[in-house]
PDB file of N, CA and C in Angstrom:
ATOM      1  N   SER U   1      81.266 131.497  94.882  1.00  0.00           N
ATOM      2  CA  SER U   1      82.126 130.323  94.979  1.00  0.00           C
ATOM      3  C   SER U   1      81.570 129.194  94.116  1.00  0.00           C
ATOM      4  N   ASP U   2      82.443 128.342  93.642  1.00  0.00           N
ATOM      5  CA  ASP U   2      82.028 127.228  92.786  1.00  0.00           C
ATOM      6  C   ASP U   2      81.271 126.198  93.611  1.00  0.00           C
ATOM      7  N   ASN U   3      80.244 125.645  93.002  1.00  0.00           N
ATOM      8  CA  ASN U   3      79.509 124.579  93.677  1.00  0.00           C
ATOM      9  C   ASN U   3      80.154 123.259  93.282  1.00  0.00           C
ATOM     10  N   ILE U   4      80.850 122.643  94.234  1.00  0.00           N
ATOM     11  CA  ILE U   4      81.590 121.407  93.948  1.00  0.00           C
ATOM     12  C   ILE U   4      80.639 120.222  94.070  1.00  0.00           C
ATOM     13  N   GLN U   5      80.493 119.466  93.008  1.00  0.00           N
ATOM     14  CA  GLN U   5      79.601 118.307  93.026  1.00  0.00           C
ATOM     15  C   GLN U   5      80.424 117.026  93.132  1.00  0.00           C
ATOM     16  N   PRO U   6      80.301 116.308  94.248  1.00  0.00           N
ATOM     17  CA  PRO U   6      81.033 115.041  94.333  1.00  0.00           C
ATOM     18  C   PRO U   6      80.424 114.019  93.386  1.00  0.00           C
ATOM     19  N   LYS U   7      81.244 113.094  92.924  1.00  0.00           N
ATOM     20  CA  LYS U   7      80.695 112.058  92.035  1.00  0.00           C
ATOM     21  C   LYS U   7      79.810 111.116  92.844  1.00  0.00           C
ATOM     22  N   LEU U   8      78.824 110.590  92.207  1.00  0.00           N
ATOM     23  CA  LEU U   8      77.899 109.703  92.911  1.00  0.00           C
ATOM     24  C   LEU U   8      78.463 108.299  92.976  1.00  0.00           C
ATOM     25  N   ILE U   9      78.273 107.676  94.098  1.00  0.00           N
ATOM     26  CA  ILE U   9      78.719 106.300  94.301  1.00  0.00           C
ATOM     27  C   ILE U   9      77.486 105.403  94.238  1.00  0.00           C
ATOM     28  N   TYR U  10      77.702 104.157  93.919  1.00  0.00           N
ATOM     29  CA  TYR U  10      76.647 103.177  93.631  1.00  0.00           C
ATOM     30  C   TYR U  10      75.355 103.392  94.422  1.00  0.00           C
ATOM     31  N   SER U  11      75.394 103.272  95.731  1.00  0.00           N
ATOM     32  CA  SER U  11      74.178 103.471  96.502  1.00  0.00           C
ATOM     33  C   SER U  11      74.301 104.770  97.279  1.00  0.00           C
ATOM     34  N   LEU U  12      73.265 105.586  97.214  1.00  0.00           N
ATOM     35  CA  LEU U  12      73.320 106.879  97.879  1.00  0.00           C
ATOM     36  C   LEU U  12      73.087 106.742  99.374  1.00  0.00           C
ATOM     37  N   HIS U  13      73.972 107.328 100.143  1.00  0.00           N
ATOM     38  CA  HIS U  13      73.841 107.363 101.596  1.00  0.00           C
ATOM     39  C   HIS U  13      74.022 108.795 102.047  1.00  0.00           C
ATOM     40  N   THR U  14      73.284 109.208 103.068  1.00  0.00           N
ATOM     41  CA  THR U  14      73.480 110.533 103.649  1.00  0.00           C
ATOM     42  C   THR U  14      74.635 110.434 104.636  1.00  0.00           C
ATOM     43  N   ILE U  15      75.748 111.076 104.305  1.00  0.00           N
ATOM     44  CA  ILE U  15      76.921 110.971 105.181  1.00  0.00           C
ATOM     45  C   ILE U  15      76.855 112.001 106.302  1.00  0.00           C
ATOM     46  N   HIS U  16      77.498 111.689 107.396  1.00  0.00           N
ATOM     47  CA  HIS U  16      77.572 112.586 108.544  1.00  0.00           C
ATOM     48  C   HIS U  16      79.042 112.837 108.853  1.00  0.00           C
ATOM     49  N   LEU U  17      79.398 114.103 108.968  1.00  0.00           N
ATOM     50  CA  LEU U  17      80.787 114.483 109.190  1.00  0.00           C
ATOM     51  C   LEU U  17      80.949 115.163 110.540  1.00  0.00           C
ATOM     52  N   LYS U  18      82.024 114.836 111.234  1.00  0.00           N
ATOM     53  CA  LYS U  18      82.356 115.483 112.505  1.00  0.00           C
ATOM     54  C   LYS U  18      83.795 115.931 112.448  1.00  0.00           C
ATOM     55  N   GLN U  19      84.034 117.156 112.931  1.00  0.00           N
ATOM     56  CA  GLN U  19      85.411 117.625 113.020  1.00  0.00           C
ATOM     57  C   GLN U  19      86.048 116.968 114.239  1.00  0.00           C
ATOM     58  N   ARG U  20      87.234 116.443 114.073  1.00  0.00           N
ATOM     59  CA  ARG U  20      87.939 115.781 115.169  1.00  0.00           C
ATOM     60  C   ARG U  20      88.629 116.838 116.022  1.00  0.00           C
ATOM     61  N   SER U  21      89.158 116.415 117.161  1.00  0.00           N
ATOM     62  CA  SER U  21      89.874 117.357 118.027  1.00  0.00           C
ATOM     63  C   SER U  21      91.064 117.969 117.287  1.00  0.00           C
ATOM     64  N   GLN U  22      91.682 117.160 116.425  1.00  0.00           N
ATOM     65  CA  GLN U  22      92.684 117.692 115.504  1.00  0.00           C
ATOM     66  C   GLN U  22      91.879 118.218 114.324  1.00  0.00           C
ATOM     67  N   ALA U  23      91.689 119.530 114.263  1.00  0.00           N
ATOM     68  CA  ALA U  23      90.643 120.126 113.421  1.00  0.00           C
ATOM     69  C   ALA U  23      90.803 119.909 111.917  1.00  0.00           C
ATOM     70  N   ASN U  24      91.978 119.449 111.473  1.00  0.00           N
ATOM     71  CA  ASN U  24      92.138 119.188 110.039  1.00  0.00           C
ATOM     72  C   ASN U  24      91.651 117.785 109.654  1.00  0.00           C
ATOM     73  N   LYS U  25      91.111 117.046 110.635  1.00  0.00           N
ATOM     74  CA  LYS U  25      90.592 115.694 110.368  1.00  0.00           C
ATOM     75  C   LYS U  25      89.074 115.674 110.477  1.00  0.00           C
ATOM     76  N   LEU U  26      88.458 114.869 109.613  1.00  0.00           N
ATOM     77  CA  LEU U  26      87.017 114.664 109.663  1.00  0.00           C
ATOM     78  C   LEU U  26      86.722 113.190 109.863  1.00  0.00           C
ATOM     79  N   SER U  27      85.773 112.899 110.747  1.00  0.00           N
ATOM     80  CA  SER U  27      85.231 111.549 110.861  1.00  0.00           C
ATOM     81  C   SER U  27      84.001 111.494 109.970  1.00  0.00           C
ATOM     82  N   ILE U  28      83.881 110.410 109.227  1.00  0.00           N
ATOM     83  CA  ILE U  28      82.756 110.249 108.306  1.00  0.00           C
ATOM     84  C   ILE U  28      81.975 109.024 108.731  1.00  0.00           C
ATOM     85  N   GLU U  29      80.661 109.157 108.762  1.00  0.00           N
ATOM     86  CA  GLU U  29      79.800 108.019 109.091  1.00  0.00           C
ATOM     87  C   GLU U  29      78.778 107.823 107.991  1.00  0.00           C
ATOM     88  N   ASN U  30      78.303 106.605 107.866  1.00  0.00           N
ATOM     89  CA  ASN U  30      77.256 106.224 106.914  1.00  0.00           C
ATOM     90  C   ASN U  30      77.745 106.228 105.466  1.00  0.00           C
ATOM     91  N   ILE U  31      78.996 105.844 105.272  1.00  0.00           N
ATOM     92  CA  ILE U  31      79.539 105.713 103.919  1.00  0.00           C
ATOM     93  C   ILE U  31      78.977 104.422 103.320  1.00  0.00           C
ATOM     94  N   ALA U  32      78.589 104.466 102.053  1.00  0.00           N
ATOM     95  CA  ALA U  32      78.132 103.241 101.383  1.00  0.00           C
ATOM     96  C   ALA U  32      79.228 102.185 101.503  1.00  0.00           C
ATOM     97  N   ILE U  33      78.849 100.960 101.882  1.00  0.00           N
ATOM     98  CA  ILE U  33      79.860  99.939 102.178  1.00  0.00           C
ATOM     99  C   ILE U  33      80.662  99.483 100.962  1.00  0.00           C
ATOM    100  N   ASP U  34      80.186  99.815  99.756  1.00  0.00           N
ATOM    101  CA  ASP U  34      80.944  99.433  98.559  1.00  0.00           C
ATOM    102  C   ASP U  34      81.918 100.539  98.129  1.00  0.00           C
ATOM    103  N   THR U  35      82.076 101.578  98.956  1.00  0.00           N
ATOM    104  CA  THR U  35      83.008 102.667  98.666  1.00  0.00           C
ATOM    105  C   THR U  35      84.411 102.261  99.101  1.00  0.00           C
ATOM    106  N   ASN U  36      85.415 102.540  98.261  1.00  0.00           N
ATOM    107  CA  ASN U  36      86.792 102.246  98.656  1.00  0.00           C
ATOM    108  C   ASN U  36      87.543 103.541  98.980  1.00  0.00           C
ATOM    109  N   ASN U  37      88.783 103.409  99.447  1.00  0.00           N
ATOM    110  CA  ASN U  37      89.579 104.581  99.846  1.00  0.00           C
ATOM    111  C   ASN U  37      89.753 105.581  98.707  1.00  0.00           C
ATOM    112  N   ASN U  38      90.005 105.082  97.498  1.00  0.00           N
ATOM    113  CA  ASN U  38      90.217 105.982  96.360  1.00  0.00           C
ATOM    114  C   ASN U  38      88.960 106.777  96.038  1.00  0.00           C
ATOM    115  N   GLU U  39      87.810 106.116  96.089  1.00  0.00           N
ATOM    116  CA  GLU U  39      86.547 106.809  95.812  1.00  0.00           C
ATOM    117  C   GLU U  39      86.263 107.843  96.893  1.00  0.00           C
ATOM    118  N   LEU U  40      86.568 107.511  98.133  1.00  0.00           N
ATOM    119  CA  LEU U  40      86.372 108.454  99.233  1.00  0.00           C
ATOM    120  C   LEU U  40      87.275 109.676  99.026  1.00  0.00           C
ATOM    121  N   ALA U  41      88.512 109.437  98.639  1.00  0.00           N
ATOM    122  CA  ALA U  41      89.451 110.539  98.388  1.00  0.00           C
ATOM    123  C   ALA U  41      88.965 111.425  97.238  1.00  0.00           C
ATOM    124  N   GLU U  42      88.376 110.814  96.202  1.00  0.00           N
ATOM    125  CA  GLU U  42      87.849 111.586  95.066  1.00  0.00           C
ATOM    126  C   GLU U  42      86.773 112.558  95.508  1.00  0.00           C
ATOM    127  N   ILE U  43      85.938 112.123  96.440  1.00  0.00           N
ATOM    128  CA  ILE U  43      84.839 112.968  96.924  1.00  0.00           C
ATOM    129  C   ILE U  43      85.379 114.174  97.687  1.00  0.00           C
ATOM    130  N   PHE U  44      86.429 113.963  98.481  1.00  0.00           N
ATOM    131  CA  PHE U  44      86.936 115.025  99.339  1.00  0.00           C
ATOM    132  C   PHE U  44      88.061 115.853  98.720  1.00  0.00           C
ATOM    133  N   SER U  45      88.719 115.358  97.680  1.00  0.00           N
ATOM    134  CA  SER U  45      89.884 116.063  97.117  1.00  0.00           C
ATOM    135  C   SER U  45      89.577 117.458  96.560  1.00  0.00           C
ATOM    136  N   PRO U  46      88.363 117.749  96.056  1.00  0.00           N
ATOM    137  CA  PRO U  46      88.127 119.118  95.579  1.00  0.00           C
ATOM    138  C   PRO U  46      88.240 120.184  96.675  1.00  0.00           C
ATOM    139  N   TYR U  47      88.206 119.777  97.929  1.00  0.00           N
ATOM    140  CA  TYR U  47      88.197 120.743  99.033  1.00  0.00           C
ATOM    141  C   TYR U  47      89.590 121.100  99.540  1.00  0.00           C
ATOM    142  N   GLY U  48      90.593 120.350  99.143  1.00  0.00           N
ATOM    143  CA  GLY U  48      91.955 120.648  99.584  1.00  0.00           C
ATOM    144  C   GLY U  48      92.842 119.421  99.486  1.00  0.00           C
ATOM    145  N   LYS U  49      94.112 119.619  99.835  1.00  0.00           N
ATOM    146  CA  LYS U  49      95.086 118.527  99.758  1.00  0.00           C
ATOM    147  C   LYS U  49      94.830 117.522 100.882  1.00  0.00           C
ATOM    148  N   ILE U  50      94.673 116.255 100.500  1.00  0.00           N
ATOM    149  CA  ILE U  50      94.416 115.197 101.471  1.00  0.00           C
ATOM    150  C   ILE U  50      95.732 114.564 101.896  1.00  0.00           C
ATOM    151  N   VAL U  51      95.944 114.494 103.211  1.00  0.00           N
ATOM    152  CA  VAL U  51      97.137 113.865 103.767  1.00  0.00           C
ATOM    153  C   VAL U  51      96.890 112.367 103.917  1.00  0.00           C
ATOM    154  N   LYS U  52      95.688 112.015 104.386  1.00  0.00           N
ATOM    155  CA  LYS U  52      95.334 110.611 104.606  1.00  0.00           C
ATOM    156  C   LYS U  52      93.822 110.470 104.472  1.00  0.00           C
ATOM    157  N   CYS U  53      93.428 109.366 103.873  1.00  0.00           N
ATOM    158  CA  CYS U  53      92.006 109.110 103.680  1.00  0.00           C
ATOM    159  C   CYS U  53      91.796 107.611 103.817  1.00  0.00           C
ATOM    160  N   SER U  54      90.987 107.196 104.764  1.00  0.00           N
ATOM    161  CA  SER U  54      90.818 105.755 104.919  1.00  0.00           C
ATOM    162  C   SER U  54      89.445 105.371 105.430  1.00  0.00           C
ATOM    163  N   ILE U  55      88.960 104.279 104.851  1.00  0.00           N
ATOM    164  CA  ILE U  55      87.744 103.622 105.307  1.00  0.00           C
ATOM    165  C   ILE U  55      88.154 102.722 106.474  1.00  0.00           C
ATOM    166  N   ILE U  56      87.291 102.602 107.458  1.00  0.00           N
ATOM    167  CA  ILE U  56      87.580 101.717 108.592  1.00  0.00           C
ATOM    168  C   ILE U  56      86.913 100.367 108.338  1.00  0.00           C
ATOM    169  N   TYR U  57      87.718  99.313 108.425  1.00  0.00           N
ATOM    170  CA  TYR U  57      87.237  97.953 108.171  1.00  0.00           C
ATOM    171  C   TYR U  57      87.196  97.156 109.466  1.00  0.00           C
ATOM    172  N   ASP U  58      86.289  96.167 109.519  1.00  0.00           N
ATOM    173  CA  ASP U  58      86.208  95.303 110.702  1.00  0.00           C
ATOM    174  C   ASP U  58      87.209  94.151 110.571  1.00  0.00           C
ATOM    175  N   GLU U  59      87.180  93.241 111.543  1.00  0.00           N
ATOM    176  CA  GLU U  59      88.159  92.144 111.561  1.00  0.00           C
ATOM    177  C   GLU U  59      87.971  91.174 110.390  1.00  0.00           C
ATOM    178  N   ASN U  60      86.811  91.218 109.733  1.00  0.00           N
ATOM    179  CA  ASN U  60      86.575  90.366 108.560  1.00  0.00           C
ATOM    180  C   ASN U  60      86.815  91.116 107.250  1.00  0.00           C
ATOM    181  N   ASN U  61      87.471  92.277 107.365  1.00  0.00           N
ATOM    182  CA  ASN U  61      87.797  93.108 106.209  1.00  0.00           C
ATOM    183  C   ASN U  61      86.558  93.632 105.480  1.00  0.00           C
ATOM    184  N   ARG U  62      85.482  93.861 106.244  1.00  0.00           N
ATOM    185  CA  ARG U  62      84.273  94.477 105.688  1.00  0.00           C
ATOM    186  C   ARG U  62      84.216  95.918 106.161  1.00  0.00           C
ATOM    187  N   SER U  63      83.742  96.798 105.287  1.00  0.00           N
ATOM    188  CA  SER U  63      83.636  98.210 105.647  1.00  0.00           C
ATOM    189  C   SER U  63      82.656  98.389 106.806  1.00  0.00           C
ATOM    190  N   THR U  64      83.027  99.260 107.734  1.00  0.00           N
ATOM    191  CA  THR U  64      82.138  99.594 108.854  1.00  0.00           C
ATOM    192  C   THR U  64      81.224 100.760 108.482  1.00  0.00           C
ATOM    193  N   GLY U  65      81.421 101.327 107.279  1.00  0.00           N
ATOM    194  CA  GLY U  65      80.640 102.496 106.877  1.00  0.00           C
ATOM    195  C   GLY U  65      81.175 103.781 107.490  1.00  0.00           C
ATOM    196  N   LYS U  66      82.368 103.685 108.080  1.00  0.00           N
ATOM    197  CA  LYS U  66      82.990 104.857 108.699  1.00  0.00           C
ATOM    198  C   LYS U  66      84.360 105.082 108.085  1.00  0.00           C
ATOM    199  N   GLY U  67      84.835 106.314 108.190  1.00  0.00           N
ATOM    200  CA  GLY U  67      86.156 106.627 107.661  1.00  0.00           C
ATOM    201  C   GLY U  67      86.693 107.906 108.259  1.00  0.00           C
ATOM    202  N   ILE U  68      87.932 108.206 107.901  1.00  0.00           N
ATOM    203  CA  ILE U  68      88.590 109.430 108.355  1.00  0.00           C
ATOM    204  C   ILE U  68      89.285 110.062 107.166  1.00  0.00           C
ATOM    205  N   VAL U  69      89.119 111.368 107.040  1.00  0.00           N
ATOM    206  CA  VAL U  69      89.853 112.132 106.030  1.00  0.00           C
ATOM    207  C   VAL U  69      90.673 113.177 106.768  1.00  0.00           C
ATOM    208  N   GLU U  70      91.958 113.222 106.458  1.00  0.00           N
ATOM    209  CA  GLU U  70      92.837 114.226 107.055  1.00  0.00           C
ATOM    210  C   GLU U  70      93.337 115.139 105.946  1.00  0.00           C
ATOM    211  N   PHE U  71      93.066 116.433 106.104  1.00  0.00           N
ATOM    212  CA  PHE U  71      93.522 117.439 105.143  1.00  0.00           C
ATOM    213  C   PHE U  71      94.803 118.091 105.655  1.00  0.00           C
ATOM    214  N   ASP U  72      95.479 118.819 104.769  1.00  0.00           N
ATOM    215  CA  ASP U  72      96.684 119.528 105.205  1.00  0.00           C
ATOM    216  C   ASP U  72      96.354 120.865 105.857  1.00  0.00           C
ATOM    217  N   SER U  73      95.070 121.246 105.874  1.00  0.00           N
ATOM    218  CA  SER U  73      94.691 122.507 106.526  1.00  0.00           C
ATOM    219  C   SER U  73      93.326 122.387 107.187  1.00  0.00           C
ATOM    220  N   VAL U  74      93.128 123.182 108.222  1.00  0.00           N
ATOM    221  CA  VAL U  74      91.841 123.232 108.924  1.00  0.00           C
ATOM    222  C   VAL U  74      90.784 123.838 108.005  1.00  0.00           C
ATOM    223  N   ASP U  75      91.170 124.818 107.188  1.00  0.00           N
ATOM    224  CA  ASP U  75      90.215 125.459 106.278  1.00  0.00           C
ATOM    225  C   ASP U  75      89.596 124.461 105.310  1.00  0.00           C
ATOM    226  N   ALA U  76      90.426 123.567 104.757  1.00  0.00           N
ATOM    227  CA  ALA U  76      89.924 122.555 103.823  1.00  0.00           C
ATOM    228  C   ALA U  76      88.945 121.625 104.530  1.00  0.00           C
ATOM    229  N   SER U  77      89.277 121.255 105.751  1.00  0.00           N
ATOM    230  CA  SER U  77      88.429 120.384 106.549  1.00  0.00           C
ATOM    231  C   SER U  77      87.069 121.034 106.801  1.00  0.00           C
ATOM    232  N   LYS U  78      87.091 122.311 107.177  1.00  0.00           N
ATOM    233  CA  LYS U  78      85.836 123.037 107.456  1.00  0.00           C
ATOM    234  C   LYS U  78      84.997 123.188 106.188  1.00  0.00           C
ATOM    235  N   LEU U  79      85.664 123.481 105.082  1.00  0.00           N
ATOM    236  CA  LEU U  79      84.968 123.641 103.811  1.00  0.00           C
ATOM    237  C   LEU U  79      84.245 122.345 103.424  1.00  0.00           C
ATOM    238  N   ALA U  80      84.957 121.232 103.525  1.00  0.00           N
ATOM    239  CA  ALA U  80      84.367 119.931 103.198  1.00  0.00           C
ATOM    240  C   ALA U  80      83.206 119.615 104.135  1.00  0.00           C
ATOM    241  N   LYS U  81      83.404 119.869 105.424  1.00  0.00           N
ATOM    242  CA  LYS U  81      82.351 119.577 106.407  1.00  0.00           C
ATOM    243  C   LYS U  81      81.104 120.402 106.111  1.00  0.00           C
ATOM    244  N   ASN U  82      81.289 121.697 105.874  1.00  0.00           N
ATOM    245  CA  ASN U  82      80.147 122.575 105.622  1.00  0.00           C
ATOM    246  C   ASN U  82      79.410 122.194 104.346  1.00  0.00           C
ATOM    247  N   ASP U  83      80.143 121.748 103.347  1.00  0.00           N
ATOM    248  CA  ASP U  83      79.540 121.451 102.056  1.00  0.00           C
ATOM    249  C   ASP U  83      78.933 120.047 101.977  1.00  0.00           C
ATOM    250  N   LEU U  84      79.572 119.070 102.621  1.00  0.00           N
ATOM    251  CA  LEU U  84      79.164 117.678 102.426  1.00  0.00           C
ATOM    252  C   LEU U  84      78.359 117.076 103.570  1.00  0.00           C
ATOM    253  N   ASN U  85      78.379 117.678 104.754  1.00  0.00           N
ATOM    254  CA  ASN U  85      77.670 117.080 105.888  1.00  0.00           C
ATOM    255  C   ASN U  85      76.174 116.977 105.567  1.00  0.00           C
ATOM    256  N   GLY U  86      75.635 115.780 105.709  1.00  0.00           N
ATOM    257  CA  GLY U  86      74.218 115.559 105.435  1.00  0.00           C
ATOM    258  C   GLY U  86      73.883 115.372 103.972  1.00  0.00           C
ATOM    259  N   LYS U  87      74.889 115.397 103.101  1.00  0.00           N
ATOM    260  CA  LYS U  87      74.651 115.206 101.664  1.00  0.00           C
ATOM    261  C   LYS U  87      74.586 113.709 101.354  1.00  0.00           C
ATOM    262  N   LYS U  88      73.844 113.404 100.305  1.00  0.00           N
ATOM    263  CA  LYS U  88      73.806 112.016  99.821  1.00  0.00           C
ATOM    264  C   LYS U  88      74.941 111.825  98.844  1.00  0.00           C
ATOM    265  N   ILE U  89      75.779 110.825  99.112  1.00  0.00           N
ATOM    266  CA  ILE U  89      76.868 110.518  98.179  1.00  0.00           C
ATOM    267  C   ILE U  89      76.898 109.031  97.910  1.00  0.00           C
TER     268      ILE U  89
END
């Protein structure tokens, strides 16, 4: 299988991924706070079609370092989780 290399974002953070109860969704923690939705989508798009991808912001519109990626399939979600969990991005 091809080794998919996500593009590096300004500051490297080790991200943590959890599969949600809806298995095609992933919760992401420890995202670099200067990452935007488009950059997050770029990292996850090689794994499958993304339905929704969003960084979670606080009431002052600052990134919380958390986000959610929803794929159109459980397989894509599992592939991304297995490949990216614990990786520095």
